[in-house]
CSV table of C-alpha atoms (C1' of nucleotides) in Angstrom, one decimal:
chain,number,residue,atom,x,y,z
A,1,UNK,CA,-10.9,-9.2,-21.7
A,2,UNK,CA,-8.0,-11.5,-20.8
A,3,UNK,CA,-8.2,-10.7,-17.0
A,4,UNK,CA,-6.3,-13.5,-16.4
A,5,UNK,CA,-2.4,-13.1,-14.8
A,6,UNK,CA,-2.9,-9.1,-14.7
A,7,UNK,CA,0.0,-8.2,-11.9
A,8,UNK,CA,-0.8,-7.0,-9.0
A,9,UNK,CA,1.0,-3.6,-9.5
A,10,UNK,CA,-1.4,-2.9,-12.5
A,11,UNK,CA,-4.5,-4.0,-10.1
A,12,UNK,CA,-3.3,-1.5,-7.1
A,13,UNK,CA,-3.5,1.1,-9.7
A,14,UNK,CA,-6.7,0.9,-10.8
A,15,UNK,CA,-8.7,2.6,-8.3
A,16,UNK,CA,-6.4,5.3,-8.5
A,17,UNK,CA,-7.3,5.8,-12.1
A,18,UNK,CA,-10.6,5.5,-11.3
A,19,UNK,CA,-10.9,8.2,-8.7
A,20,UNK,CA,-9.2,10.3,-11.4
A,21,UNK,CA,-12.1,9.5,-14.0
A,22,UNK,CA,-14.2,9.9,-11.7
A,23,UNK,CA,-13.1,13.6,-11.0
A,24,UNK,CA,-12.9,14.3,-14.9
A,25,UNK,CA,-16.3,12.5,-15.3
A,26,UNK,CA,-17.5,15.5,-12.5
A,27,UNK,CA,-15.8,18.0,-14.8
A,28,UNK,CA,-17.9,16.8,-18.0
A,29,UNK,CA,-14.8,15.8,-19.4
A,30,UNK,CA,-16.2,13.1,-22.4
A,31,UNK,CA,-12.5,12.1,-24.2
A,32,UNK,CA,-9.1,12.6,-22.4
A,33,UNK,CA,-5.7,10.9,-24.2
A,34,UNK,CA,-3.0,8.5,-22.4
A,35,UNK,CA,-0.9,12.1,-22.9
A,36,UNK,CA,-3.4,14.3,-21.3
A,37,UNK,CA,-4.0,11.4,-18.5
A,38,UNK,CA,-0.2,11.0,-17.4
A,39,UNK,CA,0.1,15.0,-17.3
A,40,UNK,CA,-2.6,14.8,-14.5
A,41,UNK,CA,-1.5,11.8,-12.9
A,42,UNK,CA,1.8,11.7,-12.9
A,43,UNK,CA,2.6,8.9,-14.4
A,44,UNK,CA,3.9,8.2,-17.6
A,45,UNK,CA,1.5,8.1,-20.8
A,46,UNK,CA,3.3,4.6,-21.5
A,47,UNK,CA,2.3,3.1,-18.6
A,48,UNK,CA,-1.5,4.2,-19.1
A,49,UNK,CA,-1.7,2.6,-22.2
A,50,UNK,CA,0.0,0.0,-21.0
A,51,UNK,CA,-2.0,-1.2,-18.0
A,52,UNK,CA,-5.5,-0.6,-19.8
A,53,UNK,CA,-4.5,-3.2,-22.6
A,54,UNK,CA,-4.3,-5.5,-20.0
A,55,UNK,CA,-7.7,-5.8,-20.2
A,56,UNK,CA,-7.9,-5.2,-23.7
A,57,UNK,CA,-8.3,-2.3,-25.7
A,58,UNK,CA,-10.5,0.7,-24.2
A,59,UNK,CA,-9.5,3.4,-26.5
A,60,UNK,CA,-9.1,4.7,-29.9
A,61,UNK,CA,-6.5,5.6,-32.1
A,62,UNK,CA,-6.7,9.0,-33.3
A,63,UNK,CA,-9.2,9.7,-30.2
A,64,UNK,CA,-8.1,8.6,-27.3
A,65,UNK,CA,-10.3,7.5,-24.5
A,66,UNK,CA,-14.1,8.0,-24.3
A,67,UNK,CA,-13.7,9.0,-20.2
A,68,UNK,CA,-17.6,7.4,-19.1
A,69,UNK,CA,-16.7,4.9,-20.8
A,70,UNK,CA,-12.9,3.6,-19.5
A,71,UNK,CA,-14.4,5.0,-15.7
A,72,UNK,CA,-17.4,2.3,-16.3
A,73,UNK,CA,-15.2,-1.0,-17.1
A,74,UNK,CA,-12.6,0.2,-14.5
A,75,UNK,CA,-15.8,0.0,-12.2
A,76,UNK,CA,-16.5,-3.3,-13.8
A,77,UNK,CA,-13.1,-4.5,-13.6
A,78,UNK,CA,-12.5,-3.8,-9.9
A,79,UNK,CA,-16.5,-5.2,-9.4
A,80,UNK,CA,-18.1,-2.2,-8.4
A,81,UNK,CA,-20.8,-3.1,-10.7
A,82,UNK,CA,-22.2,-5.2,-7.8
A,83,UNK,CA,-23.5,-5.3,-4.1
A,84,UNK,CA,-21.8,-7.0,-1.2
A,85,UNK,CA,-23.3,-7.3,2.3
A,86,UNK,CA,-21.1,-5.9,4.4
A,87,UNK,CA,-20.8,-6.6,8.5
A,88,UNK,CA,-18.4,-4.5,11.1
A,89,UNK,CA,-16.8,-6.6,13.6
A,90,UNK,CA,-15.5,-4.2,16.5
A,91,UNK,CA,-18.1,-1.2,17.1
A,92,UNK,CA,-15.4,1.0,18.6
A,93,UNK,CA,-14.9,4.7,16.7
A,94,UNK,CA,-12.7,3.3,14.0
A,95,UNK,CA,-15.3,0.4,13.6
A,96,UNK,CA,-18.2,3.6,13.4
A,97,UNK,CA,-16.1,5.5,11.3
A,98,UNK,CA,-15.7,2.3,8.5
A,99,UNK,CA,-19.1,1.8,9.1
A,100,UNK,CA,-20.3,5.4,7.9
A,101,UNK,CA,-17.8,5.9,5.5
A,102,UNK,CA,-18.9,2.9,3.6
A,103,UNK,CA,-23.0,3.2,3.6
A,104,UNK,CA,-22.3,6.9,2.5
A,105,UNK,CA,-19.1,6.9,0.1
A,106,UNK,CA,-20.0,3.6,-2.0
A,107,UNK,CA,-22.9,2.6,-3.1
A,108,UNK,CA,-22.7,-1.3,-3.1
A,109,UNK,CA,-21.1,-2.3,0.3
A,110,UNK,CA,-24.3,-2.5,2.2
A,111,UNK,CA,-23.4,-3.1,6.2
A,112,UNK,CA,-25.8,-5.1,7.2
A,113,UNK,CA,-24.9,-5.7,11.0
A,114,UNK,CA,-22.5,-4.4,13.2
A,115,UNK,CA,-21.0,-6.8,15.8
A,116,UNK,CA,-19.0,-6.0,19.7
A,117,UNK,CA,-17.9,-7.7,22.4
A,118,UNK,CA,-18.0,-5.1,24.7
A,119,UNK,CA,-21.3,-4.8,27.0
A,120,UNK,CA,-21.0,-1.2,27.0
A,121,UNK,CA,-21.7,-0.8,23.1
A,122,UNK,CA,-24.3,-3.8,22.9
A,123,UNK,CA,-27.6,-2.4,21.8
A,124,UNK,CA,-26.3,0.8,21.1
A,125,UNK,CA,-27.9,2.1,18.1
A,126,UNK,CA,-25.0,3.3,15.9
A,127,UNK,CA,-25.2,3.8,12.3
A,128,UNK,CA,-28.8,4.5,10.7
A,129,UNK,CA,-30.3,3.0,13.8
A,130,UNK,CA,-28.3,-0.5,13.4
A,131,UNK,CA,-27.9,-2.2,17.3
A,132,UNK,CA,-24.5,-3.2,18.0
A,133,UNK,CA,-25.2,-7.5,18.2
A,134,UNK,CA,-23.0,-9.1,20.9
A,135,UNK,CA,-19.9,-10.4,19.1
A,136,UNK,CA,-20.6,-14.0,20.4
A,137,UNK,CA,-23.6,-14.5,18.4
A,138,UNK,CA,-21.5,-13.9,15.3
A,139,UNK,CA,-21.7,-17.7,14.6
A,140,UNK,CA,-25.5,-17.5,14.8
A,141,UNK,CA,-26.1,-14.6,12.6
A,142,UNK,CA,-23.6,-16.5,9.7
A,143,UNK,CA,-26.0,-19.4,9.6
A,144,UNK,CA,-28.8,-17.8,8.7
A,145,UNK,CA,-27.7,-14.5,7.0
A,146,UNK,CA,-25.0,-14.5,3.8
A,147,UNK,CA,-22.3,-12.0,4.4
A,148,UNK,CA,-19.8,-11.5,1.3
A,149,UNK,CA,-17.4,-9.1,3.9
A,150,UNK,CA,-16.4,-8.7,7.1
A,151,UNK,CA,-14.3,-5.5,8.5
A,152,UNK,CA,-12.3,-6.6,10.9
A,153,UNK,CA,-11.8,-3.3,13.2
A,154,UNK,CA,-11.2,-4.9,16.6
A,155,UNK,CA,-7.7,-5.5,18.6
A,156,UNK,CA,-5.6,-8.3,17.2
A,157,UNK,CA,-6.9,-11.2,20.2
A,158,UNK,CA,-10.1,-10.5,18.9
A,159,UNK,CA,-9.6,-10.4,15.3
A,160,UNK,CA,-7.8,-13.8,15.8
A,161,UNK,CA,-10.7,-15.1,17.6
A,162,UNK,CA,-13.4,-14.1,14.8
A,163,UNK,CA,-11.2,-15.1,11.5
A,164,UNK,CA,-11.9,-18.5,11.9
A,165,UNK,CA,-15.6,-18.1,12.8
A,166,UNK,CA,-15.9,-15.7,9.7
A,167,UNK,CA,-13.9,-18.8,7.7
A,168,UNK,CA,-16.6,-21.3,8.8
A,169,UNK,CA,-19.0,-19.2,7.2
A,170,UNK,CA,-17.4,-19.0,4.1
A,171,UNK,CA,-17.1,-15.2,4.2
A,172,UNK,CA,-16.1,-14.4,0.6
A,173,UNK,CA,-13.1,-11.4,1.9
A,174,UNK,CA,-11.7,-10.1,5.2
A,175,UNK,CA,-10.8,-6.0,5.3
A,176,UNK,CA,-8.8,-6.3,7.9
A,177,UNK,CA,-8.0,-3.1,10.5
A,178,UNK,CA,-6.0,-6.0,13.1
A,179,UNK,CA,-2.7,-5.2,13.6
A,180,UNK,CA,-1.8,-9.1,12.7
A,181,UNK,CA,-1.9,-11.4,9.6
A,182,UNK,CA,-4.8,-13.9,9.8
A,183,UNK,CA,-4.3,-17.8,8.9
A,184,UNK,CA,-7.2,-18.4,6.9
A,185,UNK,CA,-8.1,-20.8,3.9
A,186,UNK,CA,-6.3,-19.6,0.5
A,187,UNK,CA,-10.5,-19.1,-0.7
A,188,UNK,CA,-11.0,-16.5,1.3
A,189,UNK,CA,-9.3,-12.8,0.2
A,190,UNK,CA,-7.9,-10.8,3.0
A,191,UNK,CA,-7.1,-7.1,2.2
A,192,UNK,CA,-5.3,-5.4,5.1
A,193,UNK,CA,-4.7,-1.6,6.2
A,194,UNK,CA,-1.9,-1.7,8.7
A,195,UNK,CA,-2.6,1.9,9.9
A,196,UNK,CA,0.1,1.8,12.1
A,197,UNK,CA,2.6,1.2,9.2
A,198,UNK,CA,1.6,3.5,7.3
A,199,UNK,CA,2.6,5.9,10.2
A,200,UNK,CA,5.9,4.6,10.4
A,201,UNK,CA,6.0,5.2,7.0
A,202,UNK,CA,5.8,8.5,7.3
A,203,UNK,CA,7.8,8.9,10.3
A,204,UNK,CA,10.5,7.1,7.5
A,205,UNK,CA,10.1,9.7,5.1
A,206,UNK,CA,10.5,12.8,7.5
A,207,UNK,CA,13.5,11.6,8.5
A,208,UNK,CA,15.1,10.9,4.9
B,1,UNK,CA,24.5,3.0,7.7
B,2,UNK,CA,24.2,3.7,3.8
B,3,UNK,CA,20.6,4.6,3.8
B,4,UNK,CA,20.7,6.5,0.4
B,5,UNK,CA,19.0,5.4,-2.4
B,6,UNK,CA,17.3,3.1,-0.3
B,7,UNK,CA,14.9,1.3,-2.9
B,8,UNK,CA,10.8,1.9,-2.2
B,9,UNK,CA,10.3,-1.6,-1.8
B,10,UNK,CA,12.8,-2.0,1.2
B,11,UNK,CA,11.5,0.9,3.3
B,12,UNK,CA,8.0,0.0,2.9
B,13,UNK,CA,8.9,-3.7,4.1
B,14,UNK,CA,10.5,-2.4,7.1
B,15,UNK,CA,7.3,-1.6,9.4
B,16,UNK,CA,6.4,-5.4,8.5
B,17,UNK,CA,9.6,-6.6,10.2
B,18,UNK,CA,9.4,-4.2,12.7
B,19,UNK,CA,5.9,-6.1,13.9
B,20,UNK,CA,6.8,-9.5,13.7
B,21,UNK,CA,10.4,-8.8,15.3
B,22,UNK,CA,8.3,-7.0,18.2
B,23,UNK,CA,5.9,-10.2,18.6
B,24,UNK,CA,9.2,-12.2,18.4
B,25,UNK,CA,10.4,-10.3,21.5
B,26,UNK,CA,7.5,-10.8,23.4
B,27,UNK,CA,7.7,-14.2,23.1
B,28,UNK,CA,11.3,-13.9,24.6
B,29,UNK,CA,13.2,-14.9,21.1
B,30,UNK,CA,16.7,-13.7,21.3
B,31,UNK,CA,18.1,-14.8,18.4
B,32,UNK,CA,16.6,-15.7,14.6
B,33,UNK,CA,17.8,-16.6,11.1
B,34,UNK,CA,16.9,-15.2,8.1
B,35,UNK,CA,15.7,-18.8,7.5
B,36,UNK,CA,13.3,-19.3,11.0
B,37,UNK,CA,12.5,-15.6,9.9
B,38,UNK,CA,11.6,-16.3,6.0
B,39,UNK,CA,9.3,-19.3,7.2
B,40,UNK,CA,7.2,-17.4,9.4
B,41,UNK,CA,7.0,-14.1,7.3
B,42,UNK,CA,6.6,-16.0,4.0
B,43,UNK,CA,9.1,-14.4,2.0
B,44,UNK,CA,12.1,-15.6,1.5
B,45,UNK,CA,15.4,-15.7,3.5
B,46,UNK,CA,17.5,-13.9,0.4
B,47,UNK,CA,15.4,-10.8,0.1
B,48,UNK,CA,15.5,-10.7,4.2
B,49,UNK,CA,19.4,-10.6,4.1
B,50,UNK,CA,19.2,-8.2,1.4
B,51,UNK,CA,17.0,-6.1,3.1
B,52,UNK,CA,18.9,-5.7,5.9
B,53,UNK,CA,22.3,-5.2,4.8
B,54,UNK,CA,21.0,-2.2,3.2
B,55,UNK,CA,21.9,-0.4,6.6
B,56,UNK,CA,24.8,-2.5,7.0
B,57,UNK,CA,25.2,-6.0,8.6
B,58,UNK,CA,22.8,-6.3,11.3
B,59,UNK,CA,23.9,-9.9,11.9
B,60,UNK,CA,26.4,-12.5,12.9
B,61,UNK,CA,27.7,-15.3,10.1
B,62,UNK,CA,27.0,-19.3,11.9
B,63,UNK,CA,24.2,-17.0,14.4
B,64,UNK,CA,21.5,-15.1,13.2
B,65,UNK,CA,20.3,-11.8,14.3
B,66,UNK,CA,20.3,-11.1,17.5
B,67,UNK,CA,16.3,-9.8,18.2
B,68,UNK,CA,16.3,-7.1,20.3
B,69,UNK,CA,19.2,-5.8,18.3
B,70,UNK,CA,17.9,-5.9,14.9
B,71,UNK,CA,14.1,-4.5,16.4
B,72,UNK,CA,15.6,-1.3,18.1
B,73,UNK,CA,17.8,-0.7,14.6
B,74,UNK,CA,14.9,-0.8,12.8
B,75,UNK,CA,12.8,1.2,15.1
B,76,UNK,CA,15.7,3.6,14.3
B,77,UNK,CA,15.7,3.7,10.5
B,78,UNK,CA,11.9,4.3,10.7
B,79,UNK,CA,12.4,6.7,13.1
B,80,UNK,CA,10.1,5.3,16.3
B,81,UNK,CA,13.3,6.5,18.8
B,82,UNK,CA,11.7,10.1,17.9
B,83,UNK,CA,8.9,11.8,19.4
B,84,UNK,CA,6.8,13.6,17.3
B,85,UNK,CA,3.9,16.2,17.6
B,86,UNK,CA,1.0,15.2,15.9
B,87,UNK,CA,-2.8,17.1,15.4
B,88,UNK,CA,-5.6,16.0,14.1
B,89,UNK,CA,-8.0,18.4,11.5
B,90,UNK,CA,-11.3,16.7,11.3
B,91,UNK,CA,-12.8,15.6,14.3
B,92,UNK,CA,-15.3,12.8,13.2
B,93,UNK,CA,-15.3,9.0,13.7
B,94,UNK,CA,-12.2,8.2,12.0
B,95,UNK,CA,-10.4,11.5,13.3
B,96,UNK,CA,-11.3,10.8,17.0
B,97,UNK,CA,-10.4,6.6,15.9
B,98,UNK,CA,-6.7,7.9,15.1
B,99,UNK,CA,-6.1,10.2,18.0
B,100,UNK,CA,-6.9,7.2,20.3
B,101,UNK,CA,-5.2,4.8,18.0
B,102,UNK,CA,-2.1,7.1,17.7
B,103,UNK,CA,-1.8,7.9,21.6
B,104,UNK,CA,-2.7,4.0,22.9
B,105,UNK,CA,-1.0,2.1,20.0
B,106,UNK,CA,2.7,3.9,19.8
B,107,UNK,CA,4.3,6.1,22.2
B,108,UNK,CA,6.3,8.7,20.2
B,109,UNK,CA,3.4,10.2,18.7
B,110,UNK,CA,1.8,12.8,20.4
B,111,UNK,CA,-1.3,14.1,19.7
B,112,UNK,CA,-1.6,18.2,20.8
B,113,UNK,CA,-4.5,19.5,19.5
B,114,UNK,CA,-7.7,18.2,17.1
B,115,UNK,CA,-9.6,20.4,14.9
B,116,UNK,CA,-12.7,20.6,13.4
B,117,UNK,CA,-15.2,23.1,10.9
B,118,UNK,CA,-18.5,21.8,12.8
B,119,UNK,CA,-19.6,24.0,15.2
B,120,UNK,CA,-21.8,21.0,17.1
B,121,UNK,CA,-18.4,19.5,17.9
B,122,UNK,CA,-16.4,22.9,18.5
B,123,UNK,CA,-15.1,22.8,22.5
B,124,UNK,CA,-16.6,18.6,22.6
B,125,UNK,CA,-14.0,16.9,24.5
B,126,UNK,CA,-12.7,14.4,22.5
B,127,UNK,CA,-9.8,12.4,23.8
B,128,UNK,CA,-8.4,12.6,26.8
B,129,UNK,CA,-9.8,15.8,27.6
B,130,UNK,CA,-8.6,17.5,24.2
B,131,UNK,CA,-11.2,20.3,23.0
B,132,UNK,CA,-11.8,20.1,19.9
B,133,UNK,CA,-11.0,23.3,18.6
B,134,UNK,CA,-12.2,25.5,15.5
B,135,UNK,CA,-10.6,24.7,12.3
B,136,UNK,CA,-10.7,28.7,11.4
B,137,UNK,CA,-8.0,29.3,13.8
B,138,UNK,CA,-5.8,26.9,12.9
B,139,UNK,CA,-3.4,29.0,11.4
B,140,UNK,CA,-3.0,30.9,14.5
B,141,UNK,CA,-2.3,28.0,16.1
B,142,UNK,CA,0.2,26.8,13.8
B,143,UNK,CA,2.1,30.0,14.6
B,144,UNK,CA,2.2,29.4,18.5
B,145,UNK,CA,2.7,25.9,18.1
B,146,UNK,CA,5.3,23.3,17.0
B,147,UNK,CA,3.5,21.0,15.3
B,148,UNK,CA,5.3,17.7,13.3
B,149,UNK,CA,2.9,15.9,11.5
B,150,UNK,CA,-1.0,16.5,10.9
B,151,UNK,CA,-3.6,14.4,10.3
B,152,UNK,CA,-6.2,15.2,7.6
B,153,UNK,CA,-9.3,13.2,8.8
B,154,UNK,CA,-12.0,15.3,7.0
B,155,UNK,CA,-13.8,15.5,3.2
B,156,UNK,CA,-11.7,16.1,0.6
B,157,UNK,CA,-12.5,20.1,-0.2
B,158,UNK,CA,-11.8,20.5,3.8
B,159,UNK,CA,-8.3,18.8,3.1
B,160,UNK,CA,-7.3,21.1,0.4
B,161,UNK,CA,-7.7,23.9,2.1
B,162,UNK,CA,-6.5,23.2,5.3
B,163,UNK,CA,-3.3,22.1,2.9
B,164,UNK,CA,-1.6,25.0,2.1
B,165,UNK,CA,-2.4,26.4,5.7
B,166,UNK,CA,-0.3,23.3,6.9
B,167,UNK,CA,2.4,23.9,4.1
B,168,UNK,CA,2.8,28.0,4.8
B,169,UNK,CA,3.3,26.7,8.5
B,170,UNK,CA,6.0,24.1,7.3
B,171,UNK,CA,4.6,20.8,8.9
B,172,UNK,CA,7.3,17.9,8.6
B,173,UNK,CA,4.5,15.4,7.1
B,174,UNK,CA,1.1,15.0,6.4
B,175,UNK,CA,-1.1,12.1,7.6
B,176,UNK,CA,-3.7,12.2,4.5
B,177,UNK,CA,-7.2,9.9,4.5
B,178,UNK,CA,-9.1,12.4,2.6
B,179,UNK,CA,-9.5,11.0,-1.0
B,180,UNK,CA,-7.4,13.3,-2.7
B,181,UNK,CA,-4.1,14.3,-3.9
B,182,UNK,CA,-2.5,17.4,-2.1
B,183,UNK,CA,-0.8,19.9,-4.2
B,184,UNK,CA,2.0,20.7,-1.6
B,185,UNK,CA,6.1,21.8,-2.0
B,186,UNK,CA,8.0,18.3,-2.3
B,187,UNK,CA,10.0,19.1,1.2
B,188,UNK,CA,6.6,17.9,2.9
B,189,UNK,CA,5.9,14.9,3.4
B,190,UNK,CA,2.6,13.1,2.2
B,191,UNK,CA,1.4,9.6,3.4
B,192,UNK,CA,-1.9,8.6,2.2
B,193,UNK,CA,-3.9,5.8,3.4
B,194,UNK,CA,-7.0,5.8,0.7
B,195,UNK,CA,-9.8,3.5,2.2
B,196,UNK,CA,-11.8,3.6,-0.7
B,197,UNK,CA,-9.0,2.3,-2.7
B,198,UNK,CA,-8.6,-0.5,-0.3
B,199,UNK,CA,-12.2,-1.1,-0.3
B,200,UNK,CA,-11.8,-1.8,-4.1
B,201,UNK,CA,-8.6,-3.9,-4.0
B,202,UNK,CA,-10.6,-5.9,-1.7
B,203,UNK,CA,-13.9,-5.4,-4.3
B,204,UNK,CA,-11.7,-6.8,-7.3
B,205,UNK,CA,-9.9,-10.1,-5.4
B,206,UNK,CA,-13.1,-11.1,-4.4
B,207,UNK,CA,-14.1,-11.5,-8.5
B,208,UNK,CA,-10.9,-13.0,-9.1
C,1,DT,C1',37.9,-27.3,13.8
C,2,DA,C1',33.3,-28.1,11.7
C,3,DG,C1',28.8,-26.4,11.1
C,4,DA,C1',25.9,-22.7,10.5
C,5,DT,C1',24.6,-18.7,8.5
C,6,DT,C1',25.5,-14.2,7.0
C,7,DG,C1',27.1,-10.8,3.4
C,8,DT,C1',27.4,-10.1,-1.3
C,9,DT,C1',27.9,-11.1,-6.1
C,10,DA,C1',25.7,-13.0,-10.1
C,11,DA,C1',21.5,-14.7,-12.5
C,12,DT,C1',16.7,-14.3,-13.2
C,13,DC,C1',12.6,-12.4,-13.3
C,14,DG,C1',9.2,-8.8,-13.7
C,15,DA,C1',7.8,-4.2,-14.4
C,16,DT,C1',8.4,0.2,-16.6
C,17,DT,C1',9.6,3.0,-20.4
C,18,DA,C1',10.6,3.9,-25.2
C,19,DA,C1',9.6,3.5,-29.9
C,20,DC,C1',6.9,2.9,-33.7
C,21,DA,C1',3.7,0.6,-36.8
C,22,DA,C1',-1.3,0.3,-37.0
C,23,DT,C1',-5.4,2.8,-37.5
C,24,DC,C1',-9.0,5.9,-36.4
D,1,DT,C1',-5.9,12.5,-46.7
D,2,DA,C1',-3.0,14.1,-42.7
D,3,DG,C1',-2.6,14.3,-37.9
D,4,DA,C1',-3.2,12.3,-33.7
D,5,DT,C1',-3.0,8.7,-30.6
D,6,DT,C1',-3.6,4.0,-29.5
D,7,DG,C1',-1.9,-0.9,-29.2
D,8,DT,C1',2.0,-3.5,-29.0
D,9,DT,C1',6.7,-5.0,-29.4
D,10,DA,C1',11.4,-4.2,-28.0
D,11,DA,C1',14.8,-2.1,-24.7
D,12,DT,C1',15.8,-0.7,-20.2
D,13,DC,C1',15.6,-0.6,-15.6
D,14,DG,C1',14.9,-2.4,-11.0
D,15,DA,C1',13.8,-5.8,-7.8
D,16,DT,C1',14.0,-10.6,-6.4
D,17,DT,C1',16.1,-14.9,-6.0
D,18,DA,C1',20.0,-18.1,-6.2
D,19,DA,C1',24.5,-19.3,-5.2
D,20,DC,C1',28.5,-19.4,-2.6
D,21,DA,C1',32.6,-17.4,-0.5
D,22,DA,C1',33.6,-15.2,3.9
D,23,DT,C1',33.5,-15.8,8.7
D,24,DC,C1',31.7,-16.3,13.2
DNA sequence: TAGATTGTTAATCGATTAACAATC
DNA sequence: TAGATTGTTAATCGATTAACAATC
């Protein structure tokens, strides 16, 4: 299990593979080869093979690969194996809608508190009867609660505002919605979705 | 303008100039080098004049790039100087998030009409007075209506079925967060943003 | 003109694919 | 054992960085 130095390409394609597992695992597939694999993923069989010796060998020759199995220690790899606490920061629909999607699609992201700044959503019971805390008592509930990540679904002046509260705390990762990098301590891991260019994106490839 | 064979890498860059050039022009910046430029993006001033002379010089030797210039050009390539009719097929959290986020956040996008299966948010008005409308007459719609991208905001067995409908009615692009691959002819375009593969990125730097 | 900075070629680095020996 | 398929090394391909001549 040499973990160590495994590129990030190889990383951003692991929970691809392991949605795909996931499916076959579903369809009571028990062995599926790096041939059969690529067929259905379209990618190449040599780059399957490839990127699971990264983290040392998962199949067998002859065999292939025992599909509970290789879906497991992808889990394990990508830490799926364990719970995080979970808080929302920004209680607006997006912020409802990461909230939901989390509690029901994954098991161990547990949102534990939902923050706004906004007087109109304060108190509001969203989410399995969580009230929406005033975003200024963020620094409060850090002290006294442990939060391993922070969603950051609130306009970029906001999420500039919060970063370095959430640093303080020594949040262990950001998921960050903002439309802006944040300057925070190399420690703490920020993983962005720039919805807005991914749209462009797409508005790329129409055009080309 | 040589944008053929335009490498992967470059285009998906672009969207990430495109927002630090706009901030640059709000703070009045009329001209930058690919040096100032490579310090505050963090990458580095050769793969920024690379990039960019993929389209053809956008700059000026002993100058720089002139700002506004080199934001509207890139605007261009990605092509925000478009308008483009957008809908939205699921009508929960995150599909009522990206019709707001879509019509405040960028002004060529225009969303027309947002469908859903549930009959408890049938006729709701969503955004801006938009009815949501039922997702069994979609097709029909589709045949009335000039529609340019769609946005699949629903569970993934809703998506592939409301896929071919989209495909027989020869949508430009597809706007896909439901966790799935869509089977569709390669003319249309596919951009999927996977939050649960985020989610995982995010799970696995944590560990690491 | 001199200084600055691009545009562009060449060198390096990294990632993907091909090939095949090891082995189940 | 023979056939299948992995694990792994070598070859190829592509992307990034360095260097510098062109030129504003």
């Amino acid at each position: 299990m040499d973990e160590k130095g495994i590129s990030k390409a190889v990383i951003n394609r692991l929970p691809r593979y392991y949605r795909f597992l996931g499916n076959l695992l579903d369809q009571k597939v028990e062995r599926i080869s790096s041939g059969e694999l690529s067929s259905i993923m379209h990618v190449t069989a040599s780059q399957i093979r490839q990127d699971f010796n990264h983290f040392g060998g998962f199949g067998q020759q002859g065999y292939g690969y025992n599909v509970k199995y290789l879906y497991e220690e992808i889990g394990k790899i990508l830490g799926l194996d364990q719970t995080y606490t979970m808080i929302i920061v920004g209680a607006g629909r997006l912020g409802q809608a990461i909230a939901n999607y989390v509690r029901f699609e994954k098991r161990g992201f547990q949102v534990a508190a939902v923050f706004d700044q906004s007087p109109a959503l304060i108190g509001t019971p969203t989410v399995h009867g969580l009230a929406v805390q005033d975003v200024s008592t963020l620094a409060e509930y850090l002290s006294t609660h442990h939060v391993d990540i922070a969603a950051l679904t609130l306009p970029t002046k906001g999420a500039l505002e919060v970063a370095p509260v959430l640093a303080e705390a020594k949040v262990r990762g950001i998921w960050n919605f903002a439309h802006t990098e944040l300057e925070l301590p190399p420690e703490i891991v920020v993983q962005s979705v720039h919805l807005s260019e991914s749209l462009m994106q797409l508005s790329y490839k129409i055009n080309h």
